[in-house]
XYZ file of C-alpha atoms in Angstrom:
428
model
C 0.000 0.000 0.000
C 1.479 3.246 -1.057
C 2.134 6.007 1.423
C -0.536 8.285 -0.057
C -3.203 5.638 0.294
C -2.278 4.996 3.914
C -2.459 8.698 4.595
C -5.984 8.934 3.120
C -7.206 5.984 5.216
C -5.911 7.540 8.427
C -7.527 10.837 7.538
C -10.859 9.106 6.883
C -10.637 7.335 10.243
C -9.966 10.630 12.010
C -13.023 12.199 10.353
C -15.243 9.253 11.285
C -13.924 9.388 14.842
C -14.629 13.120 15.063
C -18.159 12.619 13.741
C -18.842 9.895 16.285
C -17.493 12.059 19.146
C -19.606 15.024 17.956
C -22.711 12.868 17.851
C -22.009 11.662 21.392
C -21.486 15.231 22.623
C -24.638 16.470 20.904
C -26.620 13.550 22.340
C -25.252 14.248 25.795
C -26.112 17.929 25.532
C -29.672 17.208 24.368
C -30.063 14.672 27.143
C -28.520 16.760 29.922
C -30.040 20.221 29.259
C -33.650 19.210 30.031
C -32.404 17.375 33.082
C -30.484 20.466 34.222
C -33.520 22.658 33.548
C -35.765 20.226 35.384
C -33.435 20.105 38.384
C -33.522 23.896 38.523
C -37.311 24.098 38.180
C -38.941 26.311 40.826
C -41.183 24.675 43.423
C -43.788 26.174 45.731
C -45.797 24.898 48.666
C -49.597 25.165 48.577
C -51.184 27.806 50.810
C -54.466 27.418 52.620
C -56.807 30.185 51.566
C -60.441 31.193 51.218
C -61.951 31.862 47.822
C -64.617 34.541 48.217
C -67.274 34.776 45.530
C -68.778 38.279 45.492
C -70.969 40.536 43.397
C -70.591 44.315 43.210
C -73.358 46.640 44.370
C -73.907 50.269 45.267
C -74.716 50.665 48.948
C -76.639 53.392 50.788
C -76.327 53.719 54.562
C -79.611 54.380 56.377
C -79.288 55.550 59.958
C -81.453 56.944 62.746
C -80.111 60.507 62.660
C -81.419 63.451 64.660
C -80.415 66.835 63.253
C -80.096 69.613 65.858
C -80.915 73.097 64.563
C -79.920 76.461 66.025
C -82.585 78.360 67.978
C -80.590 81.580 67.871
C -78.063 83.368 65.698
C -74.452 83.532 66.707
C -71.125 81.729 66.897
C -70.880 77.947 67.245
C -68.703 76.562 70.028
C -68.231 72.794 70.090
C -68.360 71.000 73.422
C -67.960 67.529 71.842
C -65.603 66.363 69.105
C -66.529 64.819 65.765
C -67.233 61.110 66.181
C -67.632 61.172 69.986
C -70.067 58.652 71.450
C -72.399 60.431 73.875
C -75.125 59.432 76.323
C -78.536 61.110 76.204
C -78.539 64.629 77.705
C -74.837 65.281 77.114
C -73.828 68.853 76.183
C -72.856 69.045 72.509
C -72.444 72.710 71.610
C -73.152 76.345 72.508
C -74.290 79.029 70.101
C -73.130 82.368 71.465
C -75.550 85.128 70.554
C -74.329 87.768 68.128
C -76.189 90.513 70.115
C -74.008 93.177 71.808
C -74.067 92.335 75.517
C -70.876 94.147 76.450
C -72.664 96.539 78.878
C -74.158 93.567 80.740
C -70.780 91.867 80.882
C -69.209 95.031 82.367
C -71.993 95.399 84.919
C -71.645 91.733 85.883
C -67.931 92.232 86.434
C -68.559 95.254 88.656
C -71.141 93.399 90.740
C -68.845 90.375 91.139
C -66.066 92.660 92.396
C -68.448 94.295 94.874
C -69.672 90.938 96.132
C -66.100 89.763 96.660
C -65.237 92.975 98.491
C -68.262 92.661 100.767
C -67.478 89.036 101.544
C -63.903 89.957 102.496
C -65.124 92.662 104.888
C -68.047 90.767 106.364
C -66.257 90.296 109.664
C -65.339 93.961 109.857
C -68.861 95.006 108.949
C -70.271 92.790 111.681
C -67.995 94.423 114.262
C -69.086 97.871 113.080
C -72.755 96.930 113.226
C -72.344 95.483 116.716
C -70.627 98.701 117.843
C -73.400 100.796 116.328
C -76.033 98.729 118.158
C -74.185 99.260 121.461
C -74.015 103.044 120.882
C -77.724 103.166 120.045
C -78.432 101.427 123.355
C -76.246 104.021 125.155
C -78.106 106.868 123.422
C -81.449 105.488 124.621
C -80.071 105.273 128.145
C -78.850 108.944 127.971
C -82.225 110.139 126.726
C -83.908 108.424 129.673
C -81.471 110.100 132.083
C -82.088 113.527 130.481
C -85.833 113.068 130.890
C -85.387 112.147 134.557
C -83.200 115.208 135.236
C -85.703 117.495 133.517
C -88.393 116.238 135.889
C -86.284 117.131 138.948
C -84.931 120.395 137.479
C -81.259 119.385 137.498
C -80.301 121.623 134.562
C -76.548 121.387 134.984
C -76.663 117.582 134.639
C -79.011 117.948 131.667
C -76.418 120.084 129.838
C -73.641 117.511 130.387
C -75.871 114.624 129.240
C -76.824 116.495 126.042
C -73.152 117.067 125.200
C -72.478 113.348 125.613
C -75.509 112.458 123.446
C -74.275 114.768 120.672
C -70.917 112.937 120.600
C -72.657 109.576 120.162
C -74.803 110.973 117.299
C -71.681 112.136 115.434
C -70.095 108.714 115.834
C -73.097 106.813 114.413
C -73.213 109.133 111.375
C -69.569 108.363 110.632
C -70.365 104.622 110.685
C -73.136 104.762 107.981
C -72.522 103.090 104.553
C -72.337 105.144 101.373
C -75.157 104.739 98.804
C -73.074 102.830 96.221
C -72.925 99.228 94.955
C -70.434 98.457 97.667
C -72.890 99.774 100.244
C -75.787 97.640 99.100
C -76.588 94.426 100.943
C -74.875 91.211 99.758
C -78.259 89.621 99.139
C -79.326 92.406 96.789
C -76.055 92.272 94.842
C -76.282 88.486 94.424
C -79.856 88.849 93.159
C -78.745 91.388 90.565
C -75.855 89.146 89.515
C -78.171 86.144 88.998
C -80.496 88.288 86.911
C -77.695 89.355 84.535
C -76.310 85.801 84.283
C -79.771 84.542 83.310
C -80.031 87.143 80.524
C -76.602 86.179 79.146
C -77.364 82.457 79.309
C -80.595 82.906 77.397
C -78.602 84.572 74.643
C -75.933 81.813 74.675
C -77.920 78.627 74.173
C -76.563 75.177 75.008
C -77.561 72.146 72.949
C -77.808 68.598 74.311
C -77.891 65.102 72.746
C -81.546 64.008 72.428
C -80.515 60.354 72.714
C -77.361 58.286 72.981
C -75.219 57.935 69.868
C -72.413 59.370 67.748
C -72.135 63.133 67.243
C -71.241 64.504 63.817
C -70.940 68.054 62.509
C -71.145 66.894 58.866
C -74.637 67.407 57.451
C -75.367 66.077 53.933
C -79.089 66.852 53.723
C -80.176 63.199 53.446
C -80.715 62.700 57.181
C -84.463 63.247 56.787
C -84.706 61.457 53.407
C -83.032 58.105 54.102
C -85.149 57.236 57.125
C -85.046 53.814 58.855
C -88.676 52.959 58.056
C -90.940 51.980 55.133
C -88.148 49.900 53.630
C -90.422 48.555 50.901
C -90.186 52.029 49.323
C -86.440 51.707 48.773
C -86.662 50.512 45.170
C -83.951 50.434 42.508
C -85.146 53.582 40.701
C -85.804 55.622 43.851
C -82.537 54.818 45.552
C -80.289 57.585 44.243
C -78.108 60.438 45.516
C -78.552 63.795 43.766
C -76.489 66.921 44.362
C -74.819 65.694 47.524
C -73.158 68.654 49.251
C -71.991 67.961 52.778
C -71.958 70.924 55.143
C -69.105 70.653 57.608
C -69.739 72.831 60.648
C -66.464 74.139 62.043
C -65.707 75.457 65.510
C -66.299 79.209 65.947
C -68.353 79.281 62.752
C -71.253 81.743 62.531
C -74.645 80.033 62.359
C -78.031 81.488 61.472
C -81.403 80.872 63.079
C -82.876 77.404 62.352
C -79.730 76.201 60.545
C -78.355 72.685 61.340
C -75.379 72.668 63.678
C -74.843 68.930 64.242
C -76.534 65.555 64.334
C -76.638 62.573 66.685
C -76.601 59.102 65.090
C -78.054 56.134 66.940
C -75.285 53.530 66.912
C -77.391 50.672 68.224
C -78.566 49.567 64.781
C -78.355 50.794 61.197
C -79.252 49.651 57.707
C -77.660 49.187 54.280
C -79.681 49.298 51.052
C -77.822 47.614 48.154
C -78.708 48.056 44.480
C -78.356 44.720 42.662
C -77.920 44.807 38.883
C -78.923 41.181 38.262
C -81.247 39.547 40.767
C -80.353 36.114 39.389
C -77.013 36.543 41.155
C -78.801 36.560 44.521
C -81.651 34.167 43.780
C -80.799 32.094 46.868
C -81.017 35.085 49.231
C -84.159 35.267 51.383
C -85.624 37.610 54.005
C -84.323 36.613 57.435
C -81.079 35.146 56.048
C -77.714 36.339 57.246
C -75.729 38.360 54.714
C -72.055 39.348 54.735
C -70.739 42.379 52.871
C -67.451 44.205 52.404
C -67.537 48.012 52.345
C -65.718 51.201 53.291
C -62.232 52.387 52.449
C -60.781 49.884 54.923
C -62.736 47.003 53.333
C -64.575 46.045 56.508
C -66.414 42.719 56.396
C -69.634 42.824 58.414
C -72.569 40.499 58.925
C -76.219 41.467 59.069
C -79.750 40.222 58.482
C -81.825 40.691 55.320
C -85.093 42.482 56.156
C -86.410 43.435 52.699
C -85.881 42.345 49.071
C -87.427 44.741 46.564
C -87.380 43.391 42.993
C -87.827 45.578 39.880
C -87.769 43.205 36.899
C -84.164 41.965 36.574
C -82.802 44.514 39.052
C -83.554 45.021 42.711
C -82.606 46.235 46.179
C -81.644 44.244 49.257
C -81.973 46.008 52.622
C -80.078 44.503 55.555
C -79.876 45.448 59.232
C -76.570 45.663 61.120
C -75.617 46.415 64.723
C -71.810 46.639 64.624
C -68.990 48.861 63.351
C -71.044 52.035 62.790
C -68.371 54.051 64.629
C -66.079 53.260 61.657
C -68.707 53.975 58.997
C -71.004 56.635 60.500
C -69.824 59.366 58.101
C -70.575 57.283 54.975
C -73.765 57.880 53.011
C -73.067 55.627 50.032
C -70.230 53.263 49.170
C -69.183 50.525 46.793
C -70.172 47.201 48.315
C -69.112 43.620 47.737
C -71.929 41.205 48.562
C -70.456 37.853 49.569
C -72.237 34.957 47.854
C -70.014 32.156 49.141
C -66.729 31.276 50.801
C -64.778 28.168 49.911
C -61.662 26.965 51.698
C -58.997 25.387 49.511
C -55.343 25.217 48.569
C -54.044 28.245 46.671
C -51.526 27.339 43.944
C -50.108 29.118 40.853
C -52.410 28.616 37.853
C -49.496 27.949 35.497
C -48.496 24.891 37.571
C -51.694 23.056 36.559
C -51.428 20.602 33.647
C -53.668 18.119 31.792
C -52.757 14.475 32.174
C -55.081 12.245 30.149
C -57.844 14.884 30.507
C -57.327 15.032 34.262
C -56.284 18.325 35.850
C -53.370 18.103 38.225
C -49.849 19.178 39.145
C -46.391 17.667 39.267
C -44.851 17.370 42.712
C -41.353 16.401 43.832
C -41.421 13.875 46.655
C -38.781 13.447 49.349
C -36.696 11.224 47.093
C -36.719 13.766 44.264
C -39.051 11.661 42.106
C -41.611 13.570 40.053
C -45.197 12.445 40.657
C -48.524 13.551 39.257
C -51.226 14.641 41.719
C -54.794 15.269 40.447
C -56.730 18.328 41.690
C -60.336 19.499 41.693
C -60.518 23.206 40.814
C -63.008 25.226 42.875
C -62.209 28.692 41.522
C -59.646 31.169 40.262
C -58.377 34.494 41.540
C -55.981 36.454 39.306
C -52.844 34.303 38.752
C -53.828 31.704 41.334
C -56.208 28.773 41.392
C -57.995 27.338 44.412
C -58.287 23.557 44.547
C -60.208 21.170 46.784
C -58.447 20.186 50.028
C -60.077 16.752 49.987
C -61.262 14.633 52.887
C -59.423 14.128 56.164
C -57.097 11.656 54.394
C -56.320 14.053 51.547
C -58.430 12.203 48.944
C -60.658 13.685 46.256
C -63.110 12.098 43.821
C -61.897 11.823 40.218
C -64.096 9.930 37.747
C -66.019 8.318 40.608
C -62.839 7.120 42.308
C -61.044 8.301 45.450
C -57.525 9.453 44.592
C -54.836 11.218 46.578
C -54.478 14.959 45.944
C -51.867 17.479 47.082
C -51.080 18.313 50.712
C -49.724 21.437 52.402
C -46.209 19.952 52.379
C -45.976 18.928 48.722
C -43.388 20.735 46.594
C -45.295 21.744 43.442
C -43.288 22.283 40.262
C -44.276 25.611 38.722
C -42.545 25.267 35.324
C -43.480 21.864 33.867
C -42.083 22.276 30.334
C -39.262 19.735 30.740
C -40.872 17.623 33.458
C -42.099 14.036 33.140
C -43.667 11.759 35.715
C -41.099 9.400 37.218
C -38.210 11.737 36.500
C -35.600 11.999 39.269
C -34.576 15.490 40.286
C -31.718 16.536 42.509
């Protein structure tokens, strides 16, 4: 065999060897990449959650509200804060009259000063009065002596007694009170003071809570329209808010005669009228049933009792009574409402983790040994990117095609990305 031929054979062998090695490498790569991807696949644990099925409605709060109106004109002074809970008869506010009572105020101040001065000198005044009484008694005794001396003609003694009597007269004149406020009796001054105080109080009227409840200075004008009675009249077409303009009464604000200054809201019970767009959605609701709703900016969930269902063709209104949480909602007149139709407890898992295996819905899990297994699930609902599935019985079994089969548990590692996953595969 010539050298050239040998060289060609060796070259051919090298090429064949390279091709075989390349095939092996390519095969290995194709085999290993899915395995690597599978080993790195993300897993999640199921979460227990509650799937809430709701319908949207527009809600109108109906409360027992008593509006208090001003009986005089003047400046509002609050004695209670917005949202305070008060008993019946509690002071709420004062409206100070706008009439000019400055002269009465000045006179009252003068009388108070005089009363205080008289009270401070009561002891001294008593001493003076006692001394005056003693001198008057001495004067009477001198007059009797003068009369006796006149009868016996003792004129020299009469002269001396008259001089002594004149001294006592001068002394009693010096002890008399001046005709001023300070000289008037304490009783008279106190009577005058009470008279002026009464006049001022009648001009500055106090207002009291007519019953227990929550005080509010925000008046929207619907307090006497949405009344907690005749609920059958709250129909879909009539239940509407037009030109809502809330008046917020501020401290030291001027108020006119007969204008509203505040209101007291009975917080024992209140009502919510809900406009339902499609009554078929609530066909199972009945009067007397409990109803749960979510409302308010803080998404409060509250439970009440249905008292009226007013149907208007396909639409309608449900009115329910509540007795909790009004202190959080008292300032609401209407609000978006979520009416809860049902609550279902289940496992919450990512929707993209669910696959079809021979027309059976389920997920791939990785057991403790790293082996991939298929677990069937019964879907009970969806919420955004998550699906809620049946928890199963107390042994973790669900019914699939009339057979009991094991479903997922709280501790199963669910594979989220199932693109390169097969049942029976072993993962690291």
